[in-house]
Short mmCIF file of C-alpha atoms and ligand atoms in Angstrom, two decimals:
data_model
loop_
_atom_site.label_atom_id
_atom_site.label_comp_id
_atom_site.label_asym_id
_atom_site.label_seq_id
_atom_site.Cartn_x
_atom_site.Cartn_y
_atom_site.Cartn_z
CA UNK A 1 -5.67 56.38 3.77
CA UNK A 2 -3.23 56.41 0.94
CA UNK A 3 -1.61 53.27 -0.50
CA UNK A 4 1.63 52.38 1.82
CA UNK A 5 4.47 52.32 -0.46
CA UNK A 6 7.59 50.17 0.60
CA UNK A 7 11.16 50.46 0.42
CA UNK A 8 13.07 47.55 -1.16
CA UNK A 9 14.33 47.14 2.33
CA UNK A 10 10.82 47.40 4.42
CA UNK A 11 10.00 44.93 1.31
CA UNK A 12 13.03 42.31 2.55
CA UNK A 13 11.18 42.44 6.08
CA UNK A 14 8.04 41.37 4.59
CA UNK A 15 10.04 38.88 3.25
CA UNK A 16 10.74 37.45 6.31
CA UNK A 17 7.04 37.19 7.47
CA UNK A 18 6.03 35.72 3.79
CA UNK A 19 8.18 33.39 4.57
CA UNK A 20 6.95 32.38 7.62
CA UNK A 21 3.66 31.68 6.59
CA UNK A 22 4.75 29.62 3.33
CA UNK A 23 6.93 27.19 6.00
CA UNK A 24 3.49 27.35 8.47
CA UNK A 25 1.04 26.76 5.11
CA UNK A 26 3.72 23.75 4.21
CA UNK A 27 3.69 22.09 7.63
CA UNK A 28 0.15 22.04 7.36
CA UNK A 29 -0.51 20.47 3.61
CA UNK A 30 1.88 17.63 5.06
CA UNK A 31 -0.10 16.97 8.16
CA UNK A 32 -3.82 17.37 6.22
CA UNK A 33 -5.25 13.72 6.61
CA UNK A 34 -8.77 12.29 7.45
CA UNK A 35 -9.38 12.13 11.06
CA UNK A 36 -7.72 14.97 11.75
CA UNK A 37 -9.95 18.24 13.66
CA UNK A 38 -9.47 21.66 12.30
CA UNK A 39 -8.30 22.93 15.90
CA UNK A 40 -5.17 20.57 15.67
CA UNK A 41 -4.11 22.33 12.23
CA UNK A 42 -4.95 25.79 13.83
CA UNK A 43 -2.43 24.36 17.23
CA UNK A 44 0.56 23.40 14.56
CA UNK A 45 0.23 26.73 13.13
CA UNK A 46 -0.02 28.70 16.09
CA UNK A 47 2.96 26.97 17.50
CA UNK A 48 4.98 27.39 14.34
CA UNK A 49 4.79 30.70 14.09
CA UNK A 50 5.42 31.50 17.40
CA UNK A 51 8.29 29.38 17.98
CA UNK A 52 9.82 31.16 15.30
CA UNK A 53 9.40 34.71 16.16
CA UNK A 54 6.28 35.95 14.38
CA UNK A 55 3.10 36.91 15.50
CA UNK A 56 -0.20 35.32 14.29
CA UNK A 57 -1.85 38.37 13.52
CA UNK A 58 -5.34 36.55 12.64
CA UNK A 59 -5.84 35.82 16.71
CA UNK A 60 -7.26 38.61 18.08
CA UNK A 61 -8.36 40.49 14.83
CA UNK A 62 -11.64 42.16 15.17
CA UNK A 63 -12.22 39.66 17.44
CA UNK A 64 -11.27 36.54 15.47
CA UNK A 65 -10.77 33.63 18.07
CA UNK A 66 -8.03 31.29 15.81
CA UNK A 67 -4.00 31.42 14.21
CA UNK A 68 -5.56 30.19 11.05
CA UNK A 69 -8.90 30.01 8.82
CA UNK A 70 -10.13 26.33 8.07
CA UNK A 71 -12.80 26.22 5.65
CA UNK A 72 -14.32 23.33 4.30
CA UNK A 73 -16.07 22.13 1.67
CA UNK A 74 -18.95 24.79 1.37
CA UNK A 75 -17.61 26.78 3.63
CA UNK A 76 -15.55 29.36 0.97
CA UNK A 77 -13.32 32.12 3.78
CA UNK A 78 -12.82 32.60 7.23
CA UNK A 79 -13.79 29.28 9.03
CA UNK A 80 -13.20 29.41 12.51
CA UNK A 81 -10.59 26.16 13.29
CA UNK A 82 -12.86 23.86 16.01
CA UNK A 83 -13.99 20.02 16.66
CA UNK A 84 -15.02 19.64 13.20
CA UNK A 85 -13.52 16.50 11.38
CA UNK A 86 -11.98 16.33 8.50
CA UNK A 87 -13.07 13.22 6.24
CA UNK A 88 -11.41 12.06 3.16
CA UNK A 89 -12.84 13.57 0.11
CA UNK A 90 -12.88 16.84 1.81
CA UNK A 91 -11.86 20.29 0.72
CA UNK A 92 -10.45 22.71 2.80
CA UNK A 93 -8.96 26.03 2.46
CA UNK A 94 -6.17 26.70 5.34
CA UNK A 95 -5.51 30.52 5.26
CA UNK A 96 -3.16 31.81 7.75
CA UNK A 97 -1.25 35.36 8.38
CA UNK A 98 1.55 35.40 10.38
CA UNK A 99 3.45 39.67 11.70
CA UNK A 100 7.35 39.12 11.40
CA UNK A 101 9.17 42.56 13.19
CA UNK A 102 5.74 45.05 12.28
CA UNK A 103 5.23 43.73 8.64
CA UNK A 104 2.56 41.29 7.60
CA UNK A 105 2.09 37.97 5.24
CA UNK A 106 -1.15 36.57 4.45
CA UNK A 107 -1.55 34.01 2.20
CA UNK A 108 -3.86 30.34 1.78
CA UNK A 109 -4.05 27.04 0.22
CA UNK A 110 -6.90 24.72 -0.53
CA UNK A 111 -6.09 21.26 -0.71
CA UNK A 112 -8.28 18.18 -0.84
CA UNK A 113 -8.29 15.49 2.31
CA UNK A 114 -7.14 12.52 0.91
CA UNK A 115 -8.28 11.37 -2.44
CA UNK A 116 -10.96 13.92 -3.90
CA UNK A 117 -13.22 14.11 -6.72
CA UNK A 118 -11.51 15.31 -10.27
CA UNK A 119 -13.84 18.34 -10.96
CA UNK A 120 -13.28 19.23 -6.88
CA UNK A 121 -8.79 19.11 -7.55
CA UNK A 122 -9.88 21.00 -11.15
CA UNK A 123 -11.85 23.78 -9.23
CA UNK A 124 -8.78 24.22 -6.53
CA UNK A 125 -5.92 24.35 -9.47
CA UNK A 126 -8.31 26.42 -11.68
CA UNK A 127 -8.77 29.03 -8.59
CA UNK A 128 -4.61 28.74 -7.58
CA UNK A 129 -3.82 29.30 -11.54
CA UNK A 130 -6.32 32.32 -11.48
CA UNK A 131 -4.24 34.12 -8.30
CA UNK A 132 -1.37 33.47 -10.79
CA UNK A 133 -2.60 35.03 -13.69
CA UNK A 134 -3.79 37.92 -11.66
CA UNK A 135 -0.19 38.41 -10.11
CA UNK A 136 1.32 38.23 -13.54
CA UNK A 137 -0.86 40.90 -14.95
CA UNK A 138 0.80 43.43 -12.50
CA UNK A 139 3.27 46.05 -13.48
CA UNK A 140 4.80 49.07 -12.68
CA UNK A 141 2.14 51.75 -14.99
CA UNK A 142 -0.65 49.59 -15.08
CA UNK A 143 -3.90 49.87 -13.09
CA UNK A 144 -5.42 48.14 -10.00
CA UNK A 145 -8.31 46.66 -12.38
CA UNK A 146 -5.86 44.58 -14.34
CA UNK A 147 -5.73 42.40 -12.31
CA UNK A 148 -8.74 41.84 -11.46
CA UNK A 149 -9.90 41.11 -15.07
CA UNK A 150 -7.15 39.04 -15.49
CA UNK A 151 -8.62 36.84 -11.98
CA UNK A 152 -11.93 37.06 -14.09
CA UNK A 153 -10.79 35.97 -17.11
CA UNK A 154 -8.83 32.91 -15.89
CA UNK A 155 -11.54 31.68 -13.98
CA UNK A 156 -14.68 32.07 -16.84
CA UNK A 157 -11.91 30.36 -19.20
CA UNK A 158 -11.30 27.01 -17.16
CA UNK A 159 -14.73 26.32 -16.29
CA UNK A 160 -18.26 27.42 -15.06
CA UNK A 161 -17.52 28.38 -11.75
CA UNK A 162 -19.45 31.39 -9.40
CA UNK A 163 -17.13 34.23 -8.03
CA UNK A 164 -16.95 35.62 -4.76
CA UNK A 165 -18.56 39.25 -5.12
CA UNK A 166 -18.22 40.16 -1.45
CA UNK A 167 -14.45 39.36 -0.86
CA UNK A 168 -11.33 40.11 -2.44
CA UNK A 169 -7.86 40.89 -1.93
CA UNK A 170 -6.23 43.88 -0.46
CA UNK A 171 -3.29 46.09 0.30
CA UNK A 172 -0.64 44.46 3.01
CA UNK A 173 2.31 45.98 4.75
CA UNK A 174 2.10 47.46 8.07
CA UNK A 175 -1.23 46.43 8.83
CA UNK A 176 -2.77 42.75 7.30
CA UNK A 177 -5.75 44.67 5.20
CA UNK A 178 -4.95 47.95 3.55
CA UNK A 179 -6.11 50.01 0.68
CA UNK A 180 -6.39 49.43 -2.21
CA UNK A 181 -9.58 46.71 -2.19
CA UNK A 182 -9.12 44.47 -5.35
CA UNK A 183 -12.12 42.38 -6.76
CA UNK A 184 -11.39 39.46 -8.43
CA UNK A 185 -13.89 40.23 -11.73
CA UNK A 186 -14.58 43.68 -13.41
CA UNK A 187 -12.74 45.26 -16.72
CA UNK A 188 -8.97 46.57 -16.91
CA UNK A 189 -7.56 49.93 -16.76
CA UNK A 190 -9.29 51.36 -13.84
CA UNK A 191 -8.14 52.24 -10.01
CA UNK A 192 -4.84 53.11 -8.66
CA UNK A 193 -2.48 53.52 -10.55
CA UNK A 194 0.46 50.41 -9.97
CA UNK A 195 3.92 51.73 -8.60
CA UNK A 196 6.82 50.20 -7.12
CA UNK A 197 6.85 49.79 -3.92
CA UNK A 198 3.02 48.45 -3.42
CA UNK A 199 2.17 44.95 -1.82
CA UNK A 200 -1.21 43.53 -2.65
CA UNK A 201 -2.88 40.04 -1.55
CA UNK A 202 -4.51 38.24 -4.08
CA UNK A 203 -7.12 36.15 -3.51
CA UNK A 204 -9.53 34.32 -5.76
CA UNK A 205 -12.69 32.42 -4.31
CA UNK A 206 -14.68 30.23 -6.77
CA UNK A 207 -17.31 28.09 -6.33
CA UNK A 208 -18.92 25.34 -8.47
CA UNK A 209 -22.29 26.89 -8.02
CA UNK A 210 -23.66 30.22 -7.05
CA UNK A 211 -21.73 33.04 -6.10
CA UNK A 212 -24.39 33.90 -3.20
CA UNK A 213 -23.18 33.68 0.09
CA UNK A 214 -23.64 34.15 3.99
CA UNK A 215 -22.10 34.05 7.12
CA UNK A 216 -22.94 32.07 9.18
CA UNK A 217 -24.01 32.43 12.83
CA UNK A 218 -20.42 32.21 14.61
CA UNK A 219 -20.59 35.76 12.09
CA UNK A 220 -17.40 34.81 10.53
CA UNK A 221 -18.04 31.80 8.56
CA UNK A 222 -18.38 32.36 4.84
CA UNK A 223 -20.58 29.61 3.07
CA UNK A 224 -21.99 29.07 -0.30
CA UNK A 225 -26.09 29.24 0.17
CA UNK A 226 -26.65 26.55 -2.06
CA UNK A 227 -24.33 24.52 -0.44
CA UNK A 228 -21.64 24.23 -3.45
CA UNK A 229 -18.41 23.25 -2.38
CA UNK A 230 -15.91 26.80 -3.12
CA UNK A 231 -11.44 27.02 -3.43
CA UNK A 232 -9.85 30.29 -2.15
CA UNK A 233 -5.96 30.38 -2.95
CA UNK A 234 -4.16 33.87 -1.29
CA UNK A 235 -0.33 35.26 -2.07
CA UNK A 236 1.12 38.30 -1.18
CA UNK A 237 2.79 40.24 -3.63
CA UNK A 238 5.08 43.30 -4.29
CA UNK A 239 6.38 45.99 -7.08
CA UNK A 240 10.01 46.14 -6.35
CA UNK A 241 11.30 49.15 -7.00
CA UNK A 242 13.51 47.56 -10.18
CA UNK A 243 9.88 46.81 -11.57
CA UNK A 244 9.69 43.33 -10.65
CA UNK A 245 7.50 41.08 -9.34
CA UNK A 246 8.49 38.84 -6.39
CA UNK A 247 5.95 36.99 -4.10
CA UNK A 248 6.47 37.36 -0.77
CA UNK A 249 4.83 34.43 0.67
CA UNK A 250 6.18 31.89 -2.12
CA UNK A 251 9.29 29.86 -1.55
CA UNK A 252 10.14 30.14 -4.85
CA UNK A 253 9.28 34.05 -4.99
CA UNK A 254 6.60 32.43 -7.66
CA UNK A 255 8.82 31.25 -9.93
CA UNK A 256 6.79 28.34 -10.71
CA UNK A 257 3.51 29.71 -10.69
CA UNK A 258 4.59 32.61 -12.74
CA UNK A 259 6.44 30.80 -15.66
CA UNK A 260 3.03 30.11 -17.51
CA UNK A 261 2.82 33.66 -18.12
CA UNK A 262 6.12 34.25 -18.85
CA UNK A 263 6.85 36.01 -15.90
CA UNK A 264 10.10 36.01 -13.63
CA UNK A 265 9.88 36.97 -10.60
CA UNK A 266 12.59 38.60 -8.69
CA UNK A 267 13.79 36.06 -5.96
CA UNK A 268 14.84 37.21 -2.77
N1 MF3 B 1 -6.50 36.25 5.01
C1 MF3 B 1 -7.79 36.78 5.26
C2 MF3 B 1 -8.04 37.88 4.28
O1 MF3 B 1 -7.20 38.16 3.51
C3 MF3 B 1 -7.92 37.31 6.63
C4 MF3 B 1 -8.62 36.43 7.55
S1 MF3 B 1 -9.71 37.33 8.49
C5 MF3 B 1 -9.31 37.01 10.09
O2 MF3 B 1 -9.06 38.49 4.25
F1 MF3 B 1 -10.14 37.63 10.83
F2 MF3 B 1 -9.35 35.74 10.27
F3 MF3 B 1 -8.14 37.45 10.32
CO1 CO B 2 -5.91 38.28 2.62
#
């Protein structure tokens, strides 16, 4: 399948179900406290979303049972939301996709449960400032691979961390996962070729230790095998057809998270 290229209006209508998941990501990072299960996060997200005319379009894909991933501590993507209990000192990535009128949003957070260690709120800004710097290093005439060196190179220069091999982001539009597959290492100048009108998730997942991993017998869990506690931070972005950037699933259209690299985004 080629690479789904949107209008600036199909691009306004992902808009609308980037938005969606920032409010349902934000409702969550307020309500995030010890004592707490992962199933009652999963309920306020399934219930915001709904209520508000989107689709959670997670539930039901290949067979995934929840609105939202929770994963904790070691556990790096795709957690299944359940009786587990969160505990302060926790980490947990909340990762959540939401279908507003046929176009998709995907994007997570990882956020610590109460007060957390130093090097554990280092790991999750060093992974959300990598997604940044891979967002910035997209333009209209560049290649695919940018950014994924640019993921690389963010991480390797904040600190010794392993990096997810298996996972990565991904084309979005009509459908939650589309081509192109993006790694988050490798060199620059190689893949598709950028143009306006693409949307791509990006998606970093660093660990403290090794970058092995395994799922786990509910066969979606993702875990570190050495039992390293990992950070995944997700936006979705596009190429508007002016050239700019603008992230979808940021209130700010990633003003904020941009302005580091000198990059401003296109708010709409
Ligand atoms: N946001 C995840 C990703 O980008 C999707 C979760 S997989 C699901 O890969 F099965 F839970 F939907
Ligand atoms: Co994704």
């Amino acid at each position: 399948m080629a690479i789904e290229i949107k209008s600036l209006d199909e691009l306004k209508k992902m808009r609308k179900a980037g938005v969606l998941v920032a409010q349902t990501l934000e409702r969550i990072r307020e309500v995030v406290r010890p004592g707490l299960m992962t199933k009652d996060l999963d309920l306020i997200a399934h219930n915001f979303i709904t209520k508000n005319g989107g689709t959670p379009s997670f539930l039901g894909y290949h067979g995934y049972p929840a609105t939202i991933c929770t994963s904790v501590n070691s556990q790096v993507v795709h957690g299944i939301p359940g009786e587990l209990v969160l505990h302060e000192g926790d980490v947990i990535s909340i990762d959540c996709g939401a279908i507003v009128d046929g176009w998709h949003g995907d994007s997570a957070i990882s956020l610590g449960v109460g007060q957390i260690t130093a090097e554990d709120q280092k790991m999750i800004d060093d992974c959300e400032f990598s997604m940044w710097a891979g967002i910035a290093a997209a333009k209209v005439g560049g290649r695919l691979t940018d950014l994924s060196y640019a993921i690389e190179k963010a991480i390797t220069a904040r600190g010794k961390y392993g990096i997810v091999r298996e996972y990565g982001g991904h084309g979005i539009g009509t459908a939650m996962h589309q081509e192109p597959h993006l790694l988050n290492y490798g060199s620059a100048g190689r893949g598709p070729k950028l143009v306006a009108g693409m949307a791509l998730a990006v998606e970093p997942m660093i660990m403290h230790g090794s970058e092995k991993v395994r799922v786990e017998s509910d066969e979606w869990t993702v875990s570190t095998v050495d039992g390293s506690r990992a950070a995944h931070t997700e936006h979705t972005f596009a190429l508007l057809p002016s050239g700019e950037i603008s992230v979808l699933t940021a209130l700010d259209s990633g003003a904020a998270g941009l302005a580091p690299f000198g990059v401003t985004p296109a708010v709409f």
